[in-house]
mmCIF file of C-alpha atoms in Angstrom:
data_model
loop_
_atom_site.group_PDB
_atom_site.id
_atom_site.type_symbol
_atom_site.label_atom_id
_atom_site.label_comp_id
_atom_site.label_asym_id
_atom_site.label_seq_id
_atom_site.Cartn_x
_atom_site.Cartn_y
_atom_site.Cartn_z
ATOM 1 C CA UNK A 23 -110.865 119.580 114.483
ATOM 2 C CA UNK A 24 -108.845 116.901 116.244
ATOM 3 C CA UNK A 25 -108.227 113.628 114.519
ATOM 4 C CA UNK A 26 -108.218 110.536 116.713
ATOM 5 C CA UNK A 27 -105.689 107.904 115.863
ATOM 6 C CA UNK A 28 -106.929 104.391 116.289
ATOM 7 C CA UNK A 29 -104.367 101.655 116.575
ATOM 8 C CA UNK A 30 -105.797 98.417 115.359
ATOM 9 C CA UNK A 31 -104.138 95.213 116.398
ATOM 10 C CA UNK A 32 -103.595 92.899 113.472
ATOM 11 C CA UNK A 33 -105.624 89.727 113.301
ATOM 12 C CA UNK A 34 -103.578 86.535 113.321
ATOM 13 C CA UNK A 35 -104.436 82.981 112.366
ATOM 14 C CA UNK A 36 -103.503 79.712 113.984
ATOM 15 C CA UNK A 37 -101.136 79.164 111.069
ATOM 16 C CA UNK A 38 -99.432 82.513 111.806
ATOM 17 C CA UNK A 39 -98.944 81.396 115.417
ATOM 18 C CA UNK A 40 -97.481 78.060 114.357
ATOM 19 C CA UNK A 41 -95.114 79.826 111.961
ATOM 20 C CA UNK A 42 -93.615 82.078 114.654
ATOM 21 C CA UNK A 43 -89.913 81.472 115.254
ATOM 22 C CA UNK A 44 -88.982 79.811 118.512
ATOM 23 C CA UNK A 45 -89.037 82.383 121.295
ATOM 24 C CA UNK A 46 -88.321 84.378 123.213
ATOM 25 C CA UNK A 47 -90.712 86.049 123.194
ATOM 26 C CA UNK A 48 -93.256 83.256 123.623
ATOM 27 C CA UNK A 49 -96.932 83.497 122.706
ATOM 28 C CA UNK A 50 -100.176 81.598 122.894
ATOM 29 C CA UNK A 51 -103.062 82.230 120.489
ATOM 30 C CA UNK A 52 -106.627 83.280 121.389
ATOM 31 C CA UNK A 53 -109.348 85.006 119.394
ATOM 32 C CA UNK A 54 -107.063 86.181 116.591
ATOM 33 C CA UNK A 55 -104.515 87.631 119.011
ATOM 34 C CA UNK A 56 -101.041 86.627 120.083
ATOM 35 C CA UNK A 57 -101.051 86.453 123.875
ATOM 36 C CA UNK A 58 -97.646 87.008 125.518
ATOM 37 C CA UNK A 59 -96.630 84.014 127.583
ATOM 38 C CA UNK A 60 -94.067 85.118 130.171
ATOM 39 C CA UNK A 61 -91.430 82.649 131.279
ATOM 40 C CA UNK A 62 -92.339 80.782 134.450
ATOM 41 C CA UNK A 63 -90.820 81.307 137.883
ATOM 42 C CA UNK A 64 -88.285 78.863 139.352
ATOM 43 C CA UNK A 65 -91.004 77.471 141.684
ATOM 44 C CA UNK A 66 -93.295 76.883 138.712
ATOM 45 C CA UNK A 67 -90.518 75.057 136.839
ATOM 46 C CA UNK A 68 -89.668 72.978 139.929
ATOM 47 C CA UNK A 69 -93.278 71.766 140.157
ATOM 48 C CA UNK A 70 -93.459 71.086 136.421
ATOM 49 C CA UNK A 71 -90.211 69.094 136.528
ATOM 50 C CA UNK A 72 -91.444 67.072 139.515
ATOM 51 C CA UNK A 73 -94.674 66.175 137.717
ATOM 52 C CA UNK A 74 -92.812 65.192 134.544
ATOM 53 C CA UNK A 75 -90.472 63.070 136.684
ATOM 54 C CA UNK A 76 -93.514 61.203 138.046
ATOM 55 C CA UNK A 77 -95.549 60.970 134.830
ATOM 56 C CA UNK A 78 -92.927 60.172 132.201
ATOM 57 C CA UNK A 79 -91.603 56.860 133.610
ATOM 58 C CA UNK A 80 -95.131 55.671 134.473
ATOM 59 C CA UNK A 81 -96.461 56.424 130.989
ATOM 60 C CA UNK A 82 -93.402 54.870 129.310
ATOM 61 C CA UNK A 83 -93.273 51.727 131.431
ATOM 62 C CA UNK A 84 -96.977 51.067 130.790
ATOM 63 C CA UNK A 85 -96.669 52.014 127.094
ATOM 64 C CA UNK A 86 -99.545 54.438 127.416
ATOM 65 C CA UNK A 87 -98.334 57.169 125.053
ATOM 66 C CA UNK A 88 -96.106 60.219 125.474
ATOM 67 C CA UNK A 89 -95.703 63.124 127.889
ATOM 68 C CA UNK A 90 -94.126 66.459 126.916
ATOM 69 C CA UNK A 91 -93.447 69.730 128.710
ATOM 70 C CA UNK A 92 -94.491 72.982 127.046
ATOM 71 C CA UNK A 93 -95.168 71.945 123.442
ATOM 72 C CA UNK A 94 -97.360 73.987 121.123
ATOM 73 C CA UNK A 95 -100.866 72.563 120.959
ATOM 74 C CA UNK A 96 -102.983 73.850 118.061
ATOM 75 C CA UNK A 97 -106.540 72.980 119.069
ATOM 76 C CA UNK A 98 -109.162 72.170 116.416
ATOM 77 C CA UNK A 99 -111.237 75.067 117.803
ATOM 78 C CA UNK A 100 -108.658 77.540 116.482
ATOM 79 C CA UNK A 101 -106.830 78.280 119.733
ATOM 80 C CA UNK A 102 -103.170 77.611 120.338
ATOM 81 C CA UNK A 103 -101.605 76.978 123.720
ATOM 82 C CA UNK A 104 -98.382 75.663 125.196
ATOM 83 C CA UNK A 105 -99.614 73.830 128.304
ATOM 84 C CA UNK A 106 -97.065 73.101 131.004
ATOM 85 C CA UNK A 107 -97.526 69.364 130.420
ATOM 86 C CA UNK A 108 -99.253 67.494 127.590
ATOM 87 C CA UNK A 109 -100.107 63.789 127.443
ATOM 88 C CA UNK A 110 -101.244 61.933 124.334
ATOM 89 C CA UNK A 111 -102.280 58.321 124.625
ATOM 90 C CA UNK A 112 -100.910 55.712 122.247
ATOM 91 C CA UNK A 113 -104.047 55.734 120.082
ATOM 92 C CA UNK A 114 -103.588 59.421 119.178
ATOM 93 C CA UNK A 115 -99.817 59.532 118.686
ATOM 94 C CA UNK A 116 -99.715 58.613 114.990
ATOM 95 C CA UNK A 117 -101.929 61.531 113.915
ATOM 96 C CA UNK A 118 -99.950 63.996 116.027
ATOM 97 C CA UNK A 119 -96.545 62.764 114.884
ATOM 98 C CA UNK A 120 -97.669 62.724 111.231
ATOM 99 C CA UNK A 121 -98.670 66.390 111.551
ATOM 100 C CA UNK A 122 -95.296 67.128 113.229
ATOM 101 C CA UNK A 123 -97.075 69.251 115.826
ATOM 102 C CA UNK A 124 -98.411 71.563 113.117
ATOM 103 C CA UNK A 125 -101.925 70.192 112.831
ATOM 104 C CA UNK A 126 -104.839 70.428 115.229
ATOM 105 C CA UNK A 127 -104.665 67.988 118.117
ATOM 106 C CA UNK A 128 -106.747 67.233 121.157
ATOM 107 C CA UNK A 129 -104.426 66.065 123.928
ATOM 108 C CA UNK A 130 -105.745 63.460 126.325
ATOM 109 C CA UNK A 131 -104.471 65.555 129.238
ATOM 110 C CA UNK A 132 -103.278 69.098 129.687
ATOM 111 C CA UNK A 133 -101.693 70.273 132.920
ATOM 112 C CA UNK A 134 -101.405 73.932 133.829
ATOM 113 C CA UNK A 135 -99.228 74.937 136.763
ATOM 114 C CA UNK A 136 -100.571 78.243 138.037
ATOM 115 C CA UNK A 137 -98.461 81.379 137.990
ATOM 116 C CA UNK A 138 -99.518 84.696 139.525
ATOM 117 C CA UNK A 139 -99.827 86.241 136.051
ATOM 118 C CA UNK A 140 -101.807 83.332 134.555
ATOM 119 C CA UNK A 141 -104.275 82.240 137.255
ATOM 120 C CA UNK A 142 -107.325 83.844 135.621
ATOM 121 C CA UNK A 143 -106.466 82.547 132.149
ATOM 122 C CA UNK A 144 -105.759 79.018 133.428
ATOM 123 C CA UNK A 145 -108.870 78.831 135.625
ATOM 124 C CA UNK A 146 -111.329 80.593 133.302
ATOM 125 C CA UNK A 147 -110.241 81.201 129.704
ATOM 126 C CA UNK A 148 -108.147 78.085 129.109
ATOM 127 C CA UNK A 149 -110.539 76.014 131.236
ATOM 128 C CA UNK A 150 -113.373 77.010 128.887
ATOM 129 C CA UNK A 151 -111.314 76.630 125.693
ATOM 130 C CA UNK A 152 -109.923 73.228 126.617
ATOM 131 C CA UNK A 153 -113.483 72.110 127.313
ATOM 132 C CA UNK A 154 -114.707 73.453 123.954
ATOM 133 C CA UNK A 155 -111.905 71.500 122.261
ATOM 134 C CA UNK A 156 -113.038 68.378 124.166
ATOM 135 C CA UNK A 157 -109.751 67.810 125.973
ATOM 136 C CA UNK A 158 -110.737 64.799 128.124
ATOM 137 C CA UNK A 159 -108.633 65.609 131.199
ATOM 138 C CA UNK A 160 -107.396 68.873 132.700
ATOM 139 C CA UNK A 161 -105.233 69.215 135.805
ATOM 140 C CA UNK A 162 -104.669 72.514 137.575
ATOM 141 C CA UNK A 163 -101.688 72.604 139.919
ATOM 142 C CA UNK A 164 -101.130 75.310 142.516
ATOM 143 C CA UNK A 165 -97.370 75.492 143.173
ATOM 144 C CA UNK A 166 -97.724 77.463 146.401
ATOM 145 C CA UNK A 167 -100.395 75.274 148.000
ATOM 146 C CA UNK A 168 -98.933 72.111 146.397
ATOM 147 C CA UNK A 169 -102.469 71.150 145.435
ATOM 148 C CA UNK A 170 -103.753 69.362 142.346
ATOM 149 C CA UNK A 171 -107.254 69.443 140.876
ATOM 150 C CA UNK A 172 -108.264 66.802 138.325
ATOM 151 C CA UNK A 173 -111.097 67.555 135.911
ATOM 152 C CA UNK A 174 -112.849 65.174 133.499
ATOM 153 C CA UNK A 175 -114.643 66.361 130.371
ATOM 154 C CA UNK A 176 -118.423 66.090 130.471
ATOM 155 C CA UNK A 177 -120.776 67.626 127.863
ATOM 156 C CA UNK A 178 -122.042 70.200 130.390
ATOM 157 C CA UNK A 179 -118.559 71.246 131.533
ATOM 158 C CA UNK A 180 -115.551 69.880 133.354
ATOM 159 C CA UNK A 181 -116.362 67.760 136.385
ATOM 160 C CA UNK A 182 -113.850 67.991 139.210
ATOM 161 C CA UNK A 183 -113.152 64.378 140.127
ATOM 162 C CA UNK A 184 -110.249 64.965 142.525
ATOM 163 C CA UNK A 185 -108.922 67.826 144.590
ATOM 164 C CA UNK A 186 -105.844 67.139 146.680
ATOM 165 C CA UNK A 187 -104.290 69.425 149.257
ATOM 166 C CA UNK A 188 -100.664 69.695 150.288
ATOM 167 C CA UNK A 189 -99.384 66.463 151.790
ATOM 168 C CA UNK A 190 -102.028 64.254 150.207
ATOM 169 C CA UNK A 191 -101.102 61.628 147.625
ATOM 170 C CA UNK A 192 -102.666 62.205 144.211
ATOM 171 C CA UNK A 193 -103.986 59.050 142.525
ATOM 172 C CA UNK A 194 -105.225 60.285 139.153
ATOM 173 C CA UNK A 195 -108.214 58.493 137.696
ATOM 174 C CA UNK A 196 -106.597 58.847 134.267
ATOM 175 C CA UNK A 197 -103.581 56.760 135.361
ATOM 176 C CA UNK A 198 -104.680 53.898 137.658
ATOM 177 C CA UNK A 199 -101.785 52.787 139.843
ATOM 178 C CA UNK A 200 -99.893 56.094 139.673
ATOM 179 C CA UNK A 201 -99.341 57.910 142.946
ATOM 180 C CA UNK A 202 -97.976 61.460 143.048
ATOM 181 C CA UNK A 203 -96.847 62.937 146.341
ATOM 182 C CA UNK A 204 -96.028 66.422 145.107
ATOM 183 C CA UNK A 205 -94.738 67.552 148.480
ATOM 184 C CA UNK A 206 -92.224 64.699 148.592
ATOM 185 C CA UNK A 207 -91.262 65.192 144.939
ATOM 186 C CA UNK A 208 -90.198 68.776 145.571
ATOM 187 C CA UNK A 209 -88.388 67.783 148.761
ATOM 188 C CA UNK A 210 -90.577 69.575 151.263
ATOM 189 C CA UNK A 211 -91.167 67.858 154.573
ATOM 190 C CA UNK A 212 -94.646 67.207 155.844
ATOM 191 C CA UNK A 213 -95.710 69.341 158.773
#
């Protein structure tokens, strides 16, 4: 009689995820599992840096809150992600800073820059989980198409309120007065 060996993956908690040493390797946390988070490509990082370069001075000069790249975000729904960009408005900063990033937080905006290995998770799994956590704003950025989609939380699901193609100037509803020309920011000429 043959005996089958079953390898069970251990169940983790959000606290286990938060207690991990700084990577590499890097992980996110979903459904009791540590999800490997591969390092982004140079193109991905170029787009992320360009967006931070546009967002950070605008947010600071208007005293709106803070913007960070790739910080751990423990959601109150029990998931843990490290979005490419996180924004917290001034009203929510005290609670986040008091918890030193270790307590549940609902960012006012998360931005995910797509990578070939993360498209499905960013567009489906994270999309759904950010909505469940009531993250008010979600941007999805395609680094190849240089497009940005802006979604606003609604009880029924995220409502896409803007979708910009390459060469168009993004004027996010969340930040009136801000204009982001992603193509110009990354130094690519308009065709």
